[in-house]
């Protein structure tokens, strides 16, 4: 589980085919710890078997090379659902380590399970923010809500406006400068993860679940309950 707050940028150093997928060798400062002595483990940094989000996609660290390189494997499913297959050697990527119990949740709950790819329509810098319009895949539009949360390339953002299958996010200058979002342009593609809460609500309201608005009312979750009254 992640929060959608990017910790640092990594650099793709090597891409190796692996079956129907590929292995990525990433250079990152997350592996470097000035306080750790030689041979001493530093559990505050990335280690073997750890989960790490690369442009919003949760992957597993399978190998560590030297002081600042780690390798992950992207399976065929990951390549088909994300932008990871479009990466080039030398390209920068967003990195976030998995949350630990007790960590501050500055963004929102992000699974690192990319739902699809959004197309950038426009990216314009205004005085107070960078305004980005994107096209959402039609099968994901129903999960996008104004003032709701969305994850773009691993970054937690708030949806400000929706027009059909298009939606807008406003990125504050700090986030635009510290991430790759400020460098987006028309025609570029980014990983999209919708709010997991929307998916659970949809599942609970599916006819097969047996949970309906009428049933919720019978259980006391009506207007009086919502207002703090008794059944």
Short mmCIF file of C-alpha atoms in Angstrom, two decimals:
data_model
loop_
_atom_site.label_atom_id
_atom_site.label_comp_id
_atom_site.label_asym_id
_atom_site.label_seq_id
_atom_site.Cartn_x
_atom_site.Cartn_y
_atom_site.Cartn_z
CA UNK A 1 0.00 0.00 0.00
CA UNK A 2 1.20 3.49 -0.89
CA UNK A 3 0.09 7.09 -0.37
CA UNK A 4 0.76 8.63 -3.78
CA UNK A 5 3.47 10.95 -2.42
CA UNK A 6 6.54 10.57 -4.65
CA UNK A 7 9.77 10.27 -2.65
CA UNK A 8 12.31 10.67 -5.40
CA UNK A 9 13.03 10.16 -9.08
CA UNK A 10 14.91 7.12 -10.34
CA UNK A 11 16.70 6.54 -13.64
CA UNK A 12 16.19 3.54 -15.92
CA UNK A 13 19.69 2.14 -16.49
CA UNK A 14 18.94 -1.14 -18.26
CA UNK A 15 15.98 -2.97 -19.81
CA UNK A 16 16.25 -6.74 -20.33
CA UNK A 17 13.62 -8.98 -21.98
CA UNK A 18 12.37 -11.73 -19.67
CA UNK A 19 9.90 -14.19 -21.15
CA UNK A 20 6.81 -12.17 -22.09
CA UNK A 21 7.88 -9.41 -19.72
CA UNK A 22 11.03 -7.47 -18.98
CA UNK A 23 13.43 -6.60 -16.17
CA UNK A 24 14.19 -3.02 -15.24
CA UNK A 25 17.41 -1.90 -13.57
CA UNK A 26 16.76 1.35 -11.73
CA UNK A 27 19.25 3.76 -10.19
CA UNK A 28 17.96 5.40 -7.03
CA UNK A 29 19.10 7.25 -3.92
CA UNK A 30 16.61 5.19 -1.90
CA UNK A 31 19.26 2.49 -1.63
CA UNK A 32 21.94 4.81 -0.28
CA UNK A 33 22.15 5.37 3.47
CA UNK A 34 24.99 7.51 4.83
CA UNK A 35 24.27 6.30 8.38
CA UNK A 36 24.56 2.58 7.65
CA UNK A 37 27.97 0.99 8.08
CA UNK A 38 29.40 -1.62 5.73
CA UNK A 39 27.45 -4.86 5.99
CA UNK A 40 24.75 -3.31 8.18
CA UNK A 41 21.14 -3.52 7.04
CA UNK A 42 19.18 -0.30 6.94
CA UNK A 43 15.50 -1.20 7.08
CA UNK A 44 14.46 2.38 6.36
CA UNK A 45 15.74 1.89 2.82
CA UNK A 46 14.77 -0.41 -0.03
CA UNK A 47 15.77 -4.05 0.42
CA UNK A 48 15.31 -7.37 -1.33
CA UNK A 49 11.69 -8.44 -1.51
CA UNK A 50 10.36 -4.95 -0.76
CA UNK A 51 7.47 -3.46 -2.68
CA UNK A 52 8.15 -0.25 -4.56
CA UNK A 53 5.90 1.80 -6.83
CA UNK A 54 7.44 2.79 -10.17
CA UNK A 55 5.28 5.39 -11.89
CA UNK A 56 2.45 4.11 -9.72
CA UNK A 57 2.86 0.40 -10.48
CA UNK A 58 3.68 -1.82 -7.50
CA UNK A 59 6.67 -4.07 -8.21
CA UNK A 60 9.03 -6.20 -6.12
CA UNK A 61 12.74 -5.56 -5.64
CA UNK A 62 14.38 -8.80 -6.81
CA UNK A 63 18.04 -7.83 -6.97
CA UNK A 64 20.31 -5.10 -5.63
CA UNK A 65 23.50 -4.16 -7.42
CA UNK A 66 26.10 -1.93 -5.83
CA UNK A 67 25.08 1.00 -3.64
CA UNK A 68 22.31 2.48 -5.76
CA UNK A 69 20.87 0.02 -8.30
CA UNK A 70 17.92 -2.33 -7.93
CA UNK A 71 16.10 -4.61 -10.35
CA UNK A 72 12.41 -5.45 -10.74
CA UNK A 73 10.50 -7.69 -13.14
CA UNK A 74 7.49 -6.47 -15.10
CA UNK A 75 5.23 -9.29 -16.20
CA UNK A 76 3.10 -9.36 -19.34
CA UNK A 77 0.06 -8.14 -17.38
CA UNK A 78 1.96 -5.13 -16.04
CA UNK A 79 3.23 -4.24 -19.50
CA UNK A 80 -0.26 -4.46 -21.02
CA UNK A 81 -1.97 -2.36 -18.32
CA UNK A 82 0.67 0.32 -17.72
CA UNK A 83 3.19 2.58 -19.43
CA UNK A 84 6.15 0.53 -18.15
CA UNK A 85 6.61 -1.07 -21.56
CA UNK A 86 7.18 2.41 -23.03
CA UNK A 87 10.16 3.21 -20.82
CA UNK A 88 13.53 3.96 -22.39
CA UNK A 89 17.06 3.75 -20.99
CA UNK A 90 17.93 7.02 -19.30
CA UNK A 91 14.30 7.92 -18.63
CA UNK A 92 13.28 9.24 -15.20
CA UNK A 93 10.56 7.50 -13.18
CA UNK A 94 8.60 8.25 -10.01
CA UNK A 95 9.51 6.12 -7.00
CA UNK A 96 7.67 5.52 -3.71
CA UNK A 97 8.38 2.91 -1.07
CA UNK A 98 5.50 0.99 0.49
CA UNK A 99 3.93 2.52 3.59
CA UNK A 100 4.82 1.26 7.05
CA UNK A 101 2.37 1.03 9.92
CA UNK A 102 2.26 4.42 11.62
CA UNK A 103 3.34 6.40 8.54
CA UNK A 104 1.55 9.66 7.80
CA UNK A 105 -1.00 9.37 5.00
CA UNK A 106 -0.48 12.65 3.17
CA UNK A 107 -2.12 11.51 -0.08
CA UNK A 108 -4.73 8.74 -0.16
CA UNK A 109 -4.67 4.96 -0.02
CA UNK A 110 -3.02 3.78 -3.23
CA UNK A 111 -2.66 0.09 -4.05
CA UNK A 112 -0.16 0.37 -6.86
CA UNK A 113 -2.54 -1.67 -9.02
CA UNK A 114 -2.74 0.41 -12.18
CA UNK A 115 -6.23 0.29 -13.71
CA UNK A 116 -5.35 1.70 -17.11
CA UNK A 117 -3.58 4.43 -19.03
CA UNK A 118 -4.85 8.01 -19.39
CA UNK A 119 -3.97 10.21 -22.36
CA UNK A 120 -2.81 13.76 -21.70
CA UNK A 121 -4.92 16.27 -23.63
CA UNK A 122 -3.19 19.42 -22.41
CA UNK A 123 -0.83 20.64 -19.69
CA UNK A 124 -0.69 24.38 -19.03
CA UNK A 125 1.07 26.29 -16.27
CA UNK A 126 -1.09 28.93 -14.58
CA UNK A 127 -0.11 31.31 -11.78
CA UNK A 128 -1.21 29.07 -8.95
CA UNK A 129 -0.94 25.59 -10.50
CA UNK A 130 -0.32 23.41 -13.52
CA UNK A 131 -3.64 22.52 -15.14
CA UNK A 132 -3.77 19.08 -16.73
CA UNK A 133 -6.65 17.71 -18.79
CA UNK A 134 -6.70 13.97 -19.47
CA UNK A 135 -8.82 11.47 -21.34
CA UNK A 136 -9.95 8.56 -19.16
CA UNK A 137 -10.57 5.06 -20.59
CA UNK A 138 -14.34 4.60 -20.93
CA UNK A 139 -14.44 1.58 -18.61
CA UNK A 140 -12.95 3.69 -15.80
CA UNK A 141 -14.96 6.90 -16.18
CA UNK A 142 -17.59 5.79 -13.63
CA UNK A 143 -14.93 5.68 -10.90
CA UNK A 144 -13.86 9.31 -11.41
CA UNK A 145 -15.67 11.88 -9.23
CA UNK A 146 -15.24 15.62 -8.70
CA UNK A 147 -13.28 16.19 -5.47
CA UNK A 148 -12.46 12.49 -5.45
CA UNK A 149 -8.95 11.02 -5.47
CA UNK A 150 -7.06 9.69 -8.45
CA UNK A 151 -3.47 8.52 -8.95
CA UNK A 152 -1.53 9.64 -12.03
CA UNK A 153 1.91 8.08 -12.59
CA UNK A 154 1.90 7.29 -8.88
CA UNK A 155 0.98 10.82 -7.74
CA UNK A 156 -2.07 11.32 -5.53
CA UNK A 157 -4.27 14.10 -6.94
CA UNK A 158 -7.76 15.54 -6.57
CA UNK A 159 -10.17 15.60 -9.51
CA UNK A 160 -11.30 19.19 -10.09
CA UNK A 161 -13.59 18.86 -13.10
CA UNK A 162 -15.16 16.21 -15.34
CA UNK A 163 -16.49 16.57 -18.89
CA UNK A 164 -17.65 13.25 -20.30
CA UNK A 165 -14.57 11.05 -20.47
CA UNK A 166 -12.25 14.02 -19.84
CA UNK A 167 -11.16 15.15 -16.40
CA UNK A 168 -8.99 17.92 -14.99
CA UNK A 169 -6.48 18.00 -12.16
CA UNK A 170 -4.62 21.03 -10.82
CA UNK A 171 -1.07 20.36 -9.69
CA UNK A 172 0.52 22.77 -7.23
CA UNK A 173 3.91 24.23 -8.31
CA UNK A 174 5.90 22.23 -5.73
CA UNK A 175 4.50 18.90 -6.96
CA UNK A 176 4.92 19.92 -10.60
CA UNK A 177 8.59 20.81 -10.01
CA UNK A 178 9.47 17.81 -7.82
CA UNK A 179 7.78 15.22 -10.07
CA UNK A 180 7.49 14.63 -13.79
CA UNK A 181 3.93 15.98 -13.99
CA UNK A 182 5.11 19.48 -14.87
CA UNK A 183 6.84 18.04 -17.94
CA UNK A 184 3.77 16.36 -19.42
CA UNK A 185 2.61 17.33 -22.87
CA UNK A 186 -0.28 16.64 -25.21
CA UNK A 187 -0.29 13.06 -26.46
CA UNK A 188 1.75 11.65 -23.59
CA UNK A 189 0.34 8.75 -21.54
CA UNK A 190 0.33 8.17 -17.78
CA UNK A 191 -0.61 5.31 -15.49
CA UNK A 192 -4.04 5.76 -13.91
CA UNK A 193 -5.33 4.20 -10.69
CA UNK A 194 -8.83 5.07 -9.54
CA UNK A 195 -9.79 5.30 -5.87
CA UNK A 196 -10.11 1.77 -4.51
CA UNK A 197 -13.10 2.86 -2.39
CA UNK A 198 -15.12 3.43 -5.58
CA UNK A 199 -14.49 -0.14 -6.67
CA UNK A 200 -15.59 -1.59 -3.32
CA UNK A 201 -18.76 0.50 -3.30
CA UNK A 202 -19.59 -0.73 -6.82
CA UNK A 203 -19.01 -4.32 -5.76
CA UNK A 204 -21.14 -3.98 -2.64
CA UNK A 205 -24.02 -2.50 -4.63
CA UNK A 206 -23.86 -5.26 -7.26
CA UNK A 207 -27.09 -7.32 -7.27
CA UNK A 208 -25.17 -10.50 -6.37
CA UNK A 209 -24.04 -8.95 -3.07
CA UNK A 210 -27.61 -8.63 -1.80
CA UNK A 211 -26.83 -5.16 -0.48
CA UNK A 212 -29.24 -2.49 -1.73
CA UNK A 213 -30.30 0.97 -0.60
CA UNK A 214 -33.51 -0.61 0.72
CA UNK A 215 -31.51 -3.14 2.71
CA UNK A 216 -29.29 -0.38 4.11
CA UNK A 217 -32.42 1.48 5.18
CA UNK A 218 -33.70 -1.65 6.94
CA UNK A 219 -30.41 -1.86 8.80
CA UNK A 220 -30.81 1.70 10.02
CA UNK A 221 -28.46 3.44 7.59
CA UNK A 222 -31.06 5.93 6.45
CA UNK A 223 -31.37 9.66 6.82
CA UNK A 224 -31.76 9.59 10.60
CA UNK A 225 -28.58 7.50 10.93
CA UNK A 226 -26.64 9.78 8.62
CA UNK A 227 -27.67 12.76 10.71
CA UNK A 228 -26.58 11.10 13.94
CA UNK A 229 -30.07 10.09 15.07
CA UNK A 230 -31.26 6.69 16.26
CA UNK A 231 -33.20 4.09 14.31
#
